[in-house]
Amino acid sequence: MKILVINSGSSSIKYQLFDMVHHTVLTSGIAEKIGEDEGLLTHEIYQSNEHTVKSVKTCTITNHRVGLIRIVDLLLDQADGVIRDILEISAVGHRVVHGGETLHSPTVIDEKVISAIKDNIPLAPLHNPSNLTGIEVAKSIFPHALQVAVFDTAFHQTIPIKAFLYAIPFDMYEKGRIRKYGFHGTSHAYVAERAAEYMGRPKGGLNLITIHLGNGASMAAVKNGECIDTTMGFTPLAGLVMGTRCGDVDPALPFFLAENFGMSLQEINTLLNKESGLKGLCGTNDMREVITKYHQGDSRAKIALDVYSYRIKKYIGAYFAILGSLDCLVFTAGIGENSAYIRNLCCSGLGQLGIEIDSERNSKAGKGVREISSLSSIATILVIPTNEEFKIAEETKKIIELRRQKK
Ligand code: AMP
């Protein structure tokens, strides 16, 4: 069973083709600069023992349809192709950013689902339209294949009302759908499942805190397999300090900026989303550079690391309180998977909560799921590489199998 996973952005299409019988990835890549004078196609073929062959070429990619056709040509290539016939692709799994309150689980895409994704465009104006374009194009190029949508917001739909509601007039929720939604749900769900597998326990019996630290960053409190809170909110701007996003600030800040700095709404939006976070505090959004600068004695980099890790630690405490007990703490994504230094900063001083890192285990690099807690730590602390694309393929496969059973 071959499943193509697509993440369609405004000017790019990321893809991965999975063999879901053997749970392996066959190819992955990205068609970028769609609509520009010169587009870019990066294509990677996975061979045995994780060896990959990568090709990069420039070509015109006038629109998403052309982009996907070029990707299909690469998949079918006579010399290097991984399929012989387009019919080998049983299904296409689409990453869709916003499912709102109605779309809370992976879903076969029909006209109703398309219209619900459209209804959610006001909630994700930058993402849902490009996700829809990807769906339309894939439907026309793979008419035989099942099209499935997996939503970034879905995992967080179990968050109870006391945690997702903002204390603003209730009408704003009822009529304006303003509430916490949360994002990175596919990543949190994936690492939560892998953690349960590692612990050898059913996910329904585990309390977890999952910490996704990439360029975007968020945390989730997962009680008995269900998400009960997350740090991102109505938009992905809330919560942790990120590469360029500020995370939590006083909600009155935009008024102050407008009144006292003469900033427009657009300028404030750009300031908080693109010029803040690590970049705003010390000039770079790349955590590797922040750490290097800190080791070179840069005082701003030290402040950035302190603010960054303090916020994570504060949320660990908060999530411990709402969970009542903690079985497992999981670090994932670029920073969470690779930086022993940041993991250590976030967990230092949490011994009283039963959270204790073993510095030797923590500093050992490695692949796959790794345990980094000390022997005396009550909570198991894990590093788990995230794999949102694989999770989308897994969910798509589940839907195919369910439909087969029903027939
Ligand atoms: P992601 O969005 O998941 O690709 O993560 C990107 C972030 O991971 C960037 O801030 C990178 O600097 C950071 N990152 C990647 N490798 C390392 C590393 N070895 N140490 C610290 N940060 C890293």
PDB file of N, CA and C in Angstrom, residues 315-351:
ATOM      1  N   TYR A 315       5.647  26.188  32.166  1.00  0.00           N
ATOM      2  CA  TYR A 315       4.540  25.370  31.637  1.00  0.00           C
ATOM      3  C   TYR A 315       4.640  23.911  32.094  1.00  0.00           C
ATOM      4  N   ILE A 316       5.868  23.414  32.294  1.00  0.00           N
ATOM      5  CA  ILE A 316       5.979  22.042  32.834  1.00  0.00           C
ATOM      6  C   ILE A 316       5.301  22.013  34.200  1.00  0.00           C
ATOM      7  N   GLY A 317       5.581  23.022  35.022  1.00  0.00           N
ATOM      8  CA  GLY A 317       4.960  23.096  36.348  1.00  0.00           C
ATOM      9  C   GLY A 317       3.449  23.188  36.243  1.00  0.00           C
ATOM     10  N   ALA A 318       2.971  24.041  35.347  1.00  0.00           N
ATOM     11  CA  ALA A 318       1.521  24.235  35.195  1.00  0.00           C
ATOM     12  C   ALA A 318       0.862  22.937  34.732  1.00  0.00           C
ATOM     13  N   TYR A 319       1.488  22.258  33.791  1.00  0.00           N
ATOM     14  CA  TYR A 319       0.883  21.038  33.239  1.00  0.00           C
ATOM     15  C   TYR A 319       0.969  19.883  34.244  1.00  0.00           C
ATOM     16  N   PHE A 320       2.020  19.891  35.047  1.00  0.00           N
ATOM     17  CA  PHE A 320       2.103  18.897  36.126  1.00  0.00           C
ATOM     18  C   PHE A 320       0.882  19.072  37.037  1.00  0.00           C
ATOM     19  N   ALA A 321       0.573  20.333  37.353  1.00  0.00           N
ATOM     20  CA  ALA A 321      -0.551  20.628  38.260  1.00  0.00           C
ATOM     21  C   ALA A 321      -1.880  20.155  37.677  1.00  0.00           C
ATOM     22  N   ILE A 322      -2.105  20.373  36.379  1.00  0.00           N
ATOM     23  CA  ILE A 322      -3.416  19.971  35.836  1.00  0.00           C
ATOM     24  C   ILE A 322      -3.490  18.463  35.555  1.00  0.00           C
ATOM     25  N   LEU A 323      -2.317  17.838  35.378  1.00  0.00           N
ATOM     26  CA  LEU A 323      -2.327  16.380  35.150  1.00  0.00           C
ATOM     27  C   LEU A 323      -2.451  15.614  36.475  1.00  0.00           C
ATOM     28  N   GLY A 324      -1.901  16.197  37.536  1.00  0.00           N
ATOM     29  CA  GLY A 324      -1.969  15.540  38.853  1.00  0.00           C
ATOM     30  C   GLY A 324      -0.798  14.608  39.098  1.00  0.00           C
ATOM     31  N   SER A 325      -0.299  13.975  38.056  1.00  0.00           N
ATOM     32  CA  SER A 325       0.918  13.155  38.161  1.00  0.00           C
ATOM     33  C   SER A 325       1.486  13.039  36.749  1.00  0.00           C
ATOM     34  N   LEU A 326       2.757  12.675  36.698  1.00  0.00           N
ATOM     35  CA  LEU A 326       3.402  12.649  35.376  1.00  0.00           C
ATOM     36  C   LEU A 326       4.158  11.343  35.175  1.00  0.00           C
ATOM     37  N   ASP A 327       3.833  10.636  34.091  1.00  0.00           N
ATOM     38  CA  ASP A 327       4.568   9.413  33.764  1.00  0.00           C
ATOM     39  C   ASP A 327       5.751   9.699  32.861  1.00  0.00           C
ATOM     40  N   CYS A 328       5.562  10.681  31.953  1.00  0.00           N
ATOM     41  CA  CYS A 328       6.567  10.804  30.907  1.00  0.00           C
ATOM     42  C   CYS A 328       6.608  12.226  30.338  1.00  0.00           C
ATOM     43  N   LEU A 329       7.818  12.708  30.145  1.00  0.00           N
ATOM     44  CA  LEU A 329       8.036  14.027  29.556  1.00  0.00           C
ATOM     45  C   LEU A 329       8.777  13.781  28.236  1.00  0.00           C
ATOM     46  N   VAL A 330       8.286  14.349  27.147  1.00  0.00           N
ATOM     47  CA  VAL A 330       8.879  14.049  25.843  1.00  0.00           C
ATOM     48  C   VAL A 330       9.382  15.322  25.168  1.00  0.00           C
ATOM     49  N   PHE A 331      10.622  15.275  24.708  1.00  0.00           N
ATOM     50  CA  PHE A 331      11.166  16.377  23.901  1.00  0.00           C
ATOM     51  C   PHE A 331      11.190  15.957  22.438  1.00  0.00           C
ATOM     52  N   THR A 332      10.768  16.871  21.562  1.00  0.00           N
ATOM     53  CA  THR A 332      10.826  16.554  20.135  1.00  0.00           C
ATOM     54  C   THR A 332      11.082  17.804  19.301  1.00  0.00           C
ATOM     55  N   ALA A 333      11.249  17.598  17.975  1.00  0.00           N
ATOM     56  CA  ALA A 333      11.511  18.630  16.942  1.00  0.00           C
ATOM     57  C   ALA A 333      12.959  19.134  17.035  1.00  0.00           C
ATOM     58  N   GLY A 334      13.354  19.988  16.083  1.00  0.00           N
ATOM     59  CA  GLY A 334      14.756  20.378  15.875  1.00  0.00           C
ATOM     60  C   GLY A 334      15.543  20.628  17.154  1.00  0.00           C
ATOM     61  N   ILE A 335      15.028  21.489  18.020  1.00  0.00           N
ATOM     62  CA  ILE A 335      15.759  21.835  19.248  1.00  0.00           C
ATOM     63  C   ILE A 335      15.579  20.724  20.296  1.00  0.00           C
ATOM     64  N   GLY A 336      14.351  20.261  20.454  1.00  0.00           N
ATOM     65  CA  GLY A 336      14.062  19.228  21.458  1.00  0.00           C
ATOM     66  C   GLY A 336      14.832  17.940  21.196  1.00  0.00           C
ATOM     67  N   GLU A 337      15.017  17.605  19.910  1.00  0.00           N
ATOM     68  CA  GLU A 337      15.704  16.352  19.578  1.00  0.00           C
ATOM     69  C   GLU A 337      17.223  16.487  19.641  1.00  0.00           C
ATOM     70  N   ASN A 338      17.710  17.709  19.371  1.00  0.00           N
ATOM     71  CA  ASN A 338      19.162  17.855  19.178  1.00  0.00           C
ATOM     72  C   ASN A 338      19.922  18.593  20.266  1.00  0.00           C
ATOM     73  N   SER A 339      19.223  19.345  21.100  1.00  0.00           N
ATOM     74  CA  SER A 339      19.977  20.154  22.055  1.00  0.00           C
ATOM     75  C   SER A 339      19.885  19.633  23.495  1.00  0.00           C
ATOM     76  N   ALA A 340      20.928  18.922  23.889  1.00  0.00           N
ATOM     77  CA  ALA A 340      21.014  18.439  25.272  1.00  0.00           C
ATOM     78  C   ALA A 340      21.041  19.643  26.212  1.00  0.00           C
ATOM     79  N   TYR A 341      21.674  20.705  25.755  1.00  0.00           N
ATOM     80  CA  TYR A 341      21.831  21.902  26.574  1.00  0.00           C
ATOM     81  C   TYR A 341      20.462  22.501  26.942  1.00  0.00           C
ATOM     82  N   ILE A 342      19.587  22.644  25.946  1.00  0.00           N
ATOM     83  CA  ILE A 342      18.258  23.224  26.199  1.00  0.00           C
ATOM     84  C   ILE A 342      17.430  22.268  27.053  1.00  0.00           C
ATOM     85  N   ARG A 343      17.482  20.983  26.761  1.00  0.00           N
ATOM     86  CA  ARG A 343      16.718  20.010  27.555  1.00  0.00           C
ATOM     87  C   ARG A 343      17.114  20.116  29.021  1.00  0.00           C
ATOM     88  N   ASN A 344      18.413  20.258  29.255  1.00  0.00           N
ATOM     89  CA  ASN A 344      18.904  20.345  30.620  1.00  0.00           C
ATOM     90  C   ASN A 344      18.420  21.634  31.302  1.00  0.00           C
ATOM     91  N   LEU A 345      18.488  22.750  30.568  1.00  0.00           N
ATOM     92  CA  LEU A 345      18.016  24.019  31.145  1.00  0.00           C
ATOM     93  C   LEU A 345      16.545  23.924  31.557  1.00  0.00           C
ATOM     94  N   CYS A 346      15.737  23.290  30.701  1.00  0.00           N
ATOM     95  CA  CYS A 346      14.287  23.215  30.958  1.00  0.00           C
ATOM     96  C   CYS A 346      13.958  22.340  32.170  1.00  0.00           C
ATOM     97  N   CYS A 347      14.779  21.329  32.418  1.00  0.00           N
ATOM     98  CA  CYS A 347      14.435  20.368  33.482  1.00  0.00           C
ATOM     99  C   CYS A 347      15.204  20.591  34.769  1.00  0.00           C
ATOM    100  N   SER A 348      16.182  21.523  34.757  1.00  0.00           N
ATOM    101  CA  SER A 348      17.000  21.666  35.964  1.00  0.00           C
ATOM    102  C   SER A 348      16.142  22.198  37.117  1.00  0.00           C
ATOM    103  N   GLY A 349      16.354  21.658  38.294  1.00  0.00           N
ATOM    104  CA  GLY A 349      15.614  22.109  39.482  1.00  0.00           C
ATOM    105  C   GLY A 349      14.221  21.521  39.609  1.00  0.00           C
ATOM    106  N   LEU A 350      13.883  20.531  38.775  1.00  0.00           N
ATOM    107  CA  LEU A 350      12.528  19.960  38.854  1.00  0.00           C
ATOM    108  C   LEU A 350      12.498  18.617  39.592  1.00  0.00           C
ATOM    109  N   GLY A 351      13.575  18.338  40.325  1.00  0.00           N
ATOM    110  CA  GLY A 351      13.660  17.077  41.070  1.00  0.00           C
ATOM    111  C   GLY A 351      12.475  16.851  41.996  1.00  0.00           C
TER     112      GLY A 351
END
